PDB file of C-alpha atoms in Angstrom:
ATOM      1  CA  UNK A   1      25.412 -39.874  -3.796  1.00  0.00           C
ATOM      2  CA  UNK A   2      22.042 -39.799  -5.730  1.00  0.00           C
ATOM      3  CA  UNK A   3      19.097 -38.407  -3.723  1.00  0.00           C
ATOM      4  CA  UNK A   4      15.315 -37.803  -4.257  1.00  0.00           C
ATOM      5  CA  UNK A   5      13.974 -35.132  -3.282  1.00  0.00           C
ATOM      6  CA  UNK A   6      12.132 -31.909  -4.064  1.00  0.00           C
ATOM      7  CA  UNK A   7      13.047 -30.311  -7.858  1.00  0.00           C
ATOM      8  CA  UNK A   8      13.461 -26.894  -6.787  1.00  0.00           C
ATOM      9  CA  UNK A   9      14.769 -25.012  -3.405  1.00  0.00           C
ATOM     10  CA  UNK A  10      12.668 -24.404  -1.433  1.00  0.00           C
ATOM     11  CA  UNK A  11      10.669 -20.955  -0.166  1.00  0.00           C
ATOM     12  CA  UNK A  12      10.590 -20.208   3.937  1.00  0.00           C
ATOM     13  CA  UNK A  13       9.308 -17.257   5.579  1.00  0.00           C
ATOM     14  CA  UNK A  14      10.435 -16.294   8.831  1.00  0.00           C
ATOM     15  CA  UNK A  15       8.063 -15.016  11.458  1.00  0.00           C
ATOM     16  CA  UNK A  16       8.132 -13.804  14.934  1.00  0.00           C
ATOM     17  CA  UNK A  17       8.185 -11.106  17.429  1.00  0.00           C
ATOM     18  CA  UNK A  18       8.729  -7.913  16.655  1.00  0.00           C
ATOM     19  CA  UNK A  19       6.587  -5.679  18.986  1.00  0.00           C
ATOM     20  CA  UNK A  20       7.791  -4.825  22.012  1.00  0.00           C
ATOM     21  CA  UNK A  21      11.003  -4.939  21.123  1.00  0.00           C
ATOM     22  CA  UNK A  22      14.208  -2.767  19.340  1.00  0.00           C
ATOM     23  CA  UNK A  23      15.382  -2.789  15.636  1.00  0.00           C
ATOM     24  CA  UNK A  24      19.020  -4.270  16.683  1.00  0.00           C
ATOM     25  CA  UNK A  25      16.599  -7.096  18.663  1.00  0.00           C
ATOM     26  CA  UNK A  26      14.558  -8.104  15.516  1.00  0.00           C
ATOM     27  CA  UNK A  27      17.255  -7.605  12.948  1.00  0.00           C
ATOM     28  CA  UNK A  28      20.103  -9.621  14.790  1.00  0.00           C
ATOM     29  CA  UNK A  29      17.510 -12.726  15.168  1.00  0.00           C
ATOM     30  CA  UNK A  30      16.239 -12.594  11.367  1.00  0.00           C
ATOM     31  CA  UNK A  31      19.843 -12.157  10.319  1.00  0.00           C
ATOM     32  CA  UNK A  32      20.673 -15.223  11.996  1.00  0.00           C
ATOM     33  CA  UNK A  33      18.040 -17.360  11.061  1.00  0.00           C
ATOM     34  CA  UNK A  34      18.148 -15.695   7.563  1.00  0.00           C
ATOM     35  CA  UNK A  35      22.159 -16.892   7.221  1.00  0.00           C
ATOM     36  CA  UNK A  36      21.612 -20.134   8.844  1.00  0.00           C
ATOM     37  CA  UNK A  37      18.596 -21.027   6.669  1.00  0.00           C
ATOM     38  CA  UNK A  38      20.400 -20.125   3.138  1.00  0.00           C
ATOM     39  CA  UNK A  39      23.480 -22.413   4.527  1.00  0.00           C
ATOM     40  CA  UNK A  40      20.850 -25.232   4.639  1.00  0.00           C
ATOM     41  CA  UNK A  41      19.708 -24.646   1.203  1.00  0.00           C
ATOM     42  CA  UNK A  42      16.206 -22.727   1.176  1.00  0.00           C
ATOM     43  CA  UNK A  43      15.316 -19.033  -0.032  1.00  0.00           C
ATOM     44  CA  UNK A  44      14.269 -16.914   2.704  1.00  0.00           C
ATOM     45  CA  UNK A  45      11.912 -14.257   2.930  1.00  0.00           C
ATOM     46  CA  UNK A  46      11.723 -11.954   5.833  1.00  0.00           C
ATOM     47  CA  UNK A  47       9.100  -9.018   6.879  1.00  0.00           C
ATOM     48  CA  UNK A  48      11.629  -6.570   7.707  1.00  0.00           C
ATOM     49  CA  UNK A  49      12.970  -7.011   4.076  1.00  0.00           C
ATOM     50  CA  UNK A  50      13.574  -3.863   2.789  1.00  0.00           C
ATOM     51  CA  UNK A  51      12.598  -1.609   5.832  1.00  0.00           C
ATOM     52  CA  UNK A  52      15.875  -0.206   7.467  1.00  0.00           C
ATOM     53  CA  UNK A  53      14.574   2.834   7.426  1.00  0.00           C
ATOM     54  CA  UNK A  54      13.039   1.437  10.825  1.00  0.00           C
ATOM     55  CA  UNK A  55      16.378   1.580  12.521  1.00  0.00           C
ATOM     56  CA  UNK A  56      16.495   4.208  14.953  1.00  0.00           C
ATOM     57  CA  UNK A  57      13.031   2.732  16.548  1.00  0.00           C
ATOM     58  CA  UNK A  58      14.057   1.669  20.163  1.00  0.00           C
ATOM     59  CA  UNK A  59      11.280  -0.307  20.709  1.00  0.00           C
ATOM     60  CA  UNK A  60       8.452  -1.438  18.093  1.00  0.00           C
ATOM     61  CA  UNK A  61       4.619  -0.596  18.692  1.00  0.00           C
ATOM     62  CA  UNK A  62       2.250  -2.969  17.245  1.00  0.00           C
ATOM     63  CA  UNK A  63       0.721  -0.316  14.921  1.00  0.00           C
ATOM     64  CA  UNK A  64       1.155   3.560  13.561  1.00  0.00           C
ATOM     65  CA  UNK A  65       4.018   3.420  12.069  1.00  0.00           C
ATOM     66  CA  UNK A  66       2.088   5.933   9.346  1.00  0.00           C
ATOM     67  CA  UNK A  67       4.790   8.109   8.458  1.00  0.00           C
ATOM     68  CA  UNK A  68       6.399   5.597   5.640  1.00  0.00           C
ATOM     69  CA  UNK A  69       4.018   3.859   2.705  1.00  0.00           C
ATOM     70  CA  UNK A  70       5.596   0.108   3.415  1.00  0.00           C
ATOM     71  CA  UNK A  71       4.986   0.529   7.513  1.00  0.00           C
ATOM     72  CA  UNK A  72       1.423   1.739   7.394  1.00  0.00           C
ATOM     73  CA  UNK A  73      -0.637  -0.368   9.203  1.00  0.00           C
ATOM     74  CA  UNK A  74      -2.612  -1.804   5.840  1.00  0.00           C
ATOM     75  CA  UNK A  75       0.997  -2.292   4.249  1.00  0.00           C
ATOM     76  CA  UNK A  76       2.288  -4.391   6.966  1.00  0.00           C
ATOM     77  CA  UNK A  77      -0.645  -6.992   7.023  1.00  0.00           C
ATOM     78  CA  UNK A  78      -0.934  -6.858   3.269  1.00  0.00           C
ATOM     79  CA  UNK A  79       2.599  -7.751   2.922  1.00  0.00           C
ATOM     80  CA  UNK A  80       2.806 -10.168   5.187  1.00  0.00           C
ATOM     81  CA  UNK A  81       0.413 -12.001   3.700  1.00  0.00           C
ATOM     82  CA  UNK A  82       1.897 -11.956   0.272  1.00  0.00           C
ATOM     83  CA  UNK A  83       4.940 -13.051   1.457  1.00  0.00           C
ATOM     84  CA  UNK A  84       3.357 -16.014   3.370  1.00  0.00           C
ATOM     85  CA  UNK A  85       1.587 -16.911  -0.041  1.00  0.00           C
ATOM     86  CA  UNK A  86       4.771 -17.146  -1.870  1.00  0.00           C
ATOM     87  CA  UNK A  87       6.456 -19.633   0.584  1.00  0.00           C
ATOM     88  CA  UNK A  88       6.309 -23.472   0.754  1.00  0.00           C
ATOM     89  CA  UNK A  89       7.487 -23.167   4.257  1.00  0.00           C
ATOM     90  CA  UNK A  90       6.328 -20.820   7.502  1.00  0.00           C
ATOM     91  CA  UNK A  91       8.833 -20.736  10.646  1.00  0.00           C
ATOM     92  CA  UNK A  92       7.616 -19.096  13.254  1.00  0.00           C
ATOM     93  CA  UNK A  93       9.781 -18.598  16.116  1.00  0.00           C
ATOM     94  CA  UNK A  94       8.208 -17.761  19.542  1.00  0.00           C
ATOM     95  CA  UNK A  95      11.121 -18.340  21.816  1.00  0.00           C
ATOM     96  CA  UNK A  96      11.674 -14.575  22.399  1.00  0.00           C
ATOM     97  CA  UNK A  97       8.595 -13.053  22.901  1.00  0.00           C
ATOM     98  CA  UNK A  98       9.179 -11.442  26.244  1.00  0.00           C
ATOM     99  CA  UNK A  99       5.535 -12.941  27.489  1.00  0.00           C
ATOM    100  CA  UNK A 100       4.415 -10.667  24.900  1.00  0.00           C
ATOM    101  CA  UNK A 101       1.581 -12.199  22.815  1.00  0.00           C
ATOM    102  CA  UNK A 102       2.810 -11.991  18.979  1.00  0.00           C
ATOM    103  CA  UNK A 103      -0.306 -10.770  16.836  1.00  0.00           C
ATOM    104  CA  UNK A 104       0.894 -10.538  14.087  1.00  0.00           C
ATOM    105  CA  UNK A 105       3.288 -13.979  13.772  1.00  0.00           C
ATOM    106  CA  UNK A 106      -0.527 -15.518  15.075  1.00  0.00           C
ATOM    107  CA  UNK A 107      -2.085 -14.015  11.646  1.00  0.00           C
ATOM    108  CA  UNK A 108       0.844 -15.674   9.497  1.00  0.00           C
ATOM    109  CA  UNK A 109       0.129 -18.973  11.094  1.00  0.00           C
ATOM    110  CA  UNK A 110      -3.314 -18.799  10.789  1.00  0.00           C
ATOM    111  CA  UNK A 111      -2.437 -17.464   7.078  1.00  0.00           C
ATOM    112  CA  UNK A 112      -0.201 -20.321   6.342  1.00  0.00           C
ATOM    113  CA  UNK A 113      -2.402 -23.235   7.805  1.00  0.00           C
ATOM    114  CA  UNK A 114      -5.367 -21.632   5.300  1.00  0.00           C
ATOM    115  CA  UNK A 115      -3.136 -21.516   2.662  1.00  0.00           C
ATOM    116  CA  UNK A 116      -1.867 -25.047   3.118  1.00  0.00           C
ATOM    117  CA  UNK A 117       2.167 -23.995   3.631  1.00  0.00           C
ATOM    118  CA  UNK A 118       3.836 -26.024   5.915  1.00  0.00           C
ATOM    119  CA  UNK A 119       3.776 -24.716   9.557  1.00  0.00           C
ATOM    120  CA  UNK A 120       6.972 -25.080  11.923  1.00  0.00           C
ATOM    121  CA  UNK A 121       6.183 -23.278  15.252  1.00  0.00           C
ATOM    122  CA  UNK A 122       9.266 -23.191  17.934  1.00  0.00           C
ATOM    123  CA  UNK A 123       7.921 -22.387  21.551  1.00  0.00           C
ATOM    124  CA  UNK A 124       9.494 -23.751  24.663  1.00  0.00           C
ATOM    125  CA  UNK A 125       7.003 -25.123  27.389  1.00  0.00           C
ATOM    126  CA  UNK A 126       5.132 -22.520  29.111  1.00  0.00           C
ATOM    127  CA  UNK A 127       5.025 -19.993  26.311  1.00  0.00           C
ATOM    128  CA  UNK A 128       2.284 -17.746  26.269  1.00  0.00           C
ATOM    129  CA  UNK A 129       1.317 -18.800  22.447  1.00  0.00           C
ATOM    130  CA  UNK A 130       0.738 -22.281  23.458  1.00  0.00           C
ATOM    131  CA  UNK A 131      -2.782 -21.875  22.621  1.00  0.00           C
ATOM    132  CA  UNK A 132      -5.232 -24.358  20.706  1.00  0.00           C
ATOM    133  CA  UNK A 133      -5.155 -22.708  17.925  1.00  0.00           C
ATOM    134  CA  UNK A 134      -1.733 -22.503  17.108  1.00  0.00           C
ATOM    135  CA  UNK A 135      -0.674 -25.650  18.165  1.00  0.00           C
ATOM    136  CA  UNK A 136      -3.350 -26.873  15.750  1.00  0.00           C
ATOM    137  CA  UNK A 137      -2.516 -24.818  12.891  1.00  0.00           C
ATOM    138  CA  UNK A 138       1.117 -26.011  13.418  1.00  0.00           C
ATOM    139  CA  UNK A 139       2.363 -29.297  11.451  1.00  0.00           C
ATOM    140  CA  UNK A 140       5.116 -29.034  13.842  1.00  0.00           C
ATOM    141  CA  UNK A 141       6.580 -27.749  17.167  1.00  0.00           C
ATOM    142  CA  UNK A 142       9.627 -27.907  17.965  1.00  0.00           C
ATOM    143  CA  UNK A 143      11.056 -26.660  21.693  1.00  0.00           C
ATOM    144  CA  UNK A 144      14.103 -24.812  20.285  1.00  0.00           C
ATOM    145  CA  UNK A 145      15.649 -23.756  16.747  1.00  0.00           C
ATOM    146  CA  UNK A 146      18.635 -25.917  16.898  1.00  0.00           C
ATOM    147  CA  UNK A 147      16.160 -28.715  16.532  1.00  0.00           C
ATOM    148  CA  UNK A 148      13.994 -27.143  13.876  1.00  0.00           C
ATOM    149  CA  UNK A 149      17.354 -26.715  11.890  1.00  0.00           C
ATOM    150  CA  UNK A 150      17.976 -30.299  11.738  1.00  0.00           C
ATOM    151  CA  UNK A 151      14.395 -30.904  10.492  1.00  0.00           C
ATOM    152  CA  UNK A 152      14.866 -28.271   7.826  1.00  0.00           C
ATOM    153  CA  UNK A 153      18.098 -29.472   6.626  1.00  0.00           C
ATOM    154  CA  UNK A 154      17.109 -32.959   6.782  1.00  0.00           C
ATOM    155  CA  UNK A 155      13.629 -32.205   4.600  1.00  0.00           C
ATOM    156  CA  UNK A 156      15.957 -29.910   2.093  1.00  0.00           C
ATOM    157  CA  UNK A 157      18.467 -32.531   1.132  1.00  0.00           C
ATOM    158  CA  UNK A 158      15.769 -35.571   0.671  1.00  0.00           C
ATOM    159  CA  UNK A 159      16.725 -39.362   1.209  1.00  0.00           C
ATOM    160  CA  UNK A 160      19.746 -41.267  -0.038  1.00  0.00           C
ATOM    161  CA  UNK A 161      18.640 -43.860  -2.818  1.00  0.00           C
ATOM    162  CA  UNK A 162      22.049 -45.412  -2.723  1.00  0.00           C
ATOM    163  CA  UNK A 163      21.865 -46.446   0.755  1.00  0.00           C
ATOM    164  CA  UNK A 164      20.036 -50.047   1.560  1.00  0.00           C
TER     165      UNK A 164
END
């Protein structure tokens, strides 16, 4: 089967949530997305990359994590935003925020839509992010992930050129 589609794999970033709730929390939902999105085809890139240090923390705060050079509060938002410019993809997952409003996952958005990446929010109705400005900075929203899978396996492999 010959297909056309884009010459490289592609680059996502995974956002969402982590304040408010515990390391096990925040690492079992990036390790999931993280294994389902390489099975799809695409290189991921994740904040908590590299920070396991951060284990024994029971539940995040949104800043003061001072104590280590990569958590300080200046290294965090710097990061991020590295990591947002190296992406062609941002996938920002809002479905388990708690009803707690996501800060920093608001910033990457807002980083990605200025930066041109292509935005794919997932927020169920009712979410407390379903704000103007998100929903306009997103190309995309999708209710759940199981639907924002199938867009982002469909968009990896391309289209067909054998079929009529």
């Amino acid at each position: 089967m010959k297909t056309y589609g884009f010459d490289r794999k592609m680059k996502i970033y995974t956002a969402g949530p982590i304040s408010g709730q515990s390391y096990d929390q925040v690492m079992k939902r990036y390790r999931d997305q993280v294994s389902s999105l390489m099975s799809i085809g695409y290189d991921v890139i994740c904040p908590m990359t590299g920070k396991e240090y951060l284990r024994t923390e029971l539940e995040f705060k949104a800043h003061g994590y001072d104590k280590h050079p990569v958590s300080t509060n200046r290294a965090i938002k710097k990061r991020d935003r590295w990591m947002v410019g190296k992406v062609d993809i941002v996938l920002a997952d809002f479905t388990e925020c708690n009803g707690i409003v996501s800060i920093g996952t608001c910033m990457e958005i807002a980083w990605a839509d200025e930066l041109r990446k292509h935005t794919i929010v997932i927020m169920e109705e009712g979410n407390i992010h379903q704000h103007c400005f998100i929903i306009e900075c997103a190309d995309i929203i999708f209710p759940n992930m199981k639907e924002a899978y199938q867009y982002l396996q469909n968009l990896s492999m391309g289209i067909n050129l054998n079929e009529d």
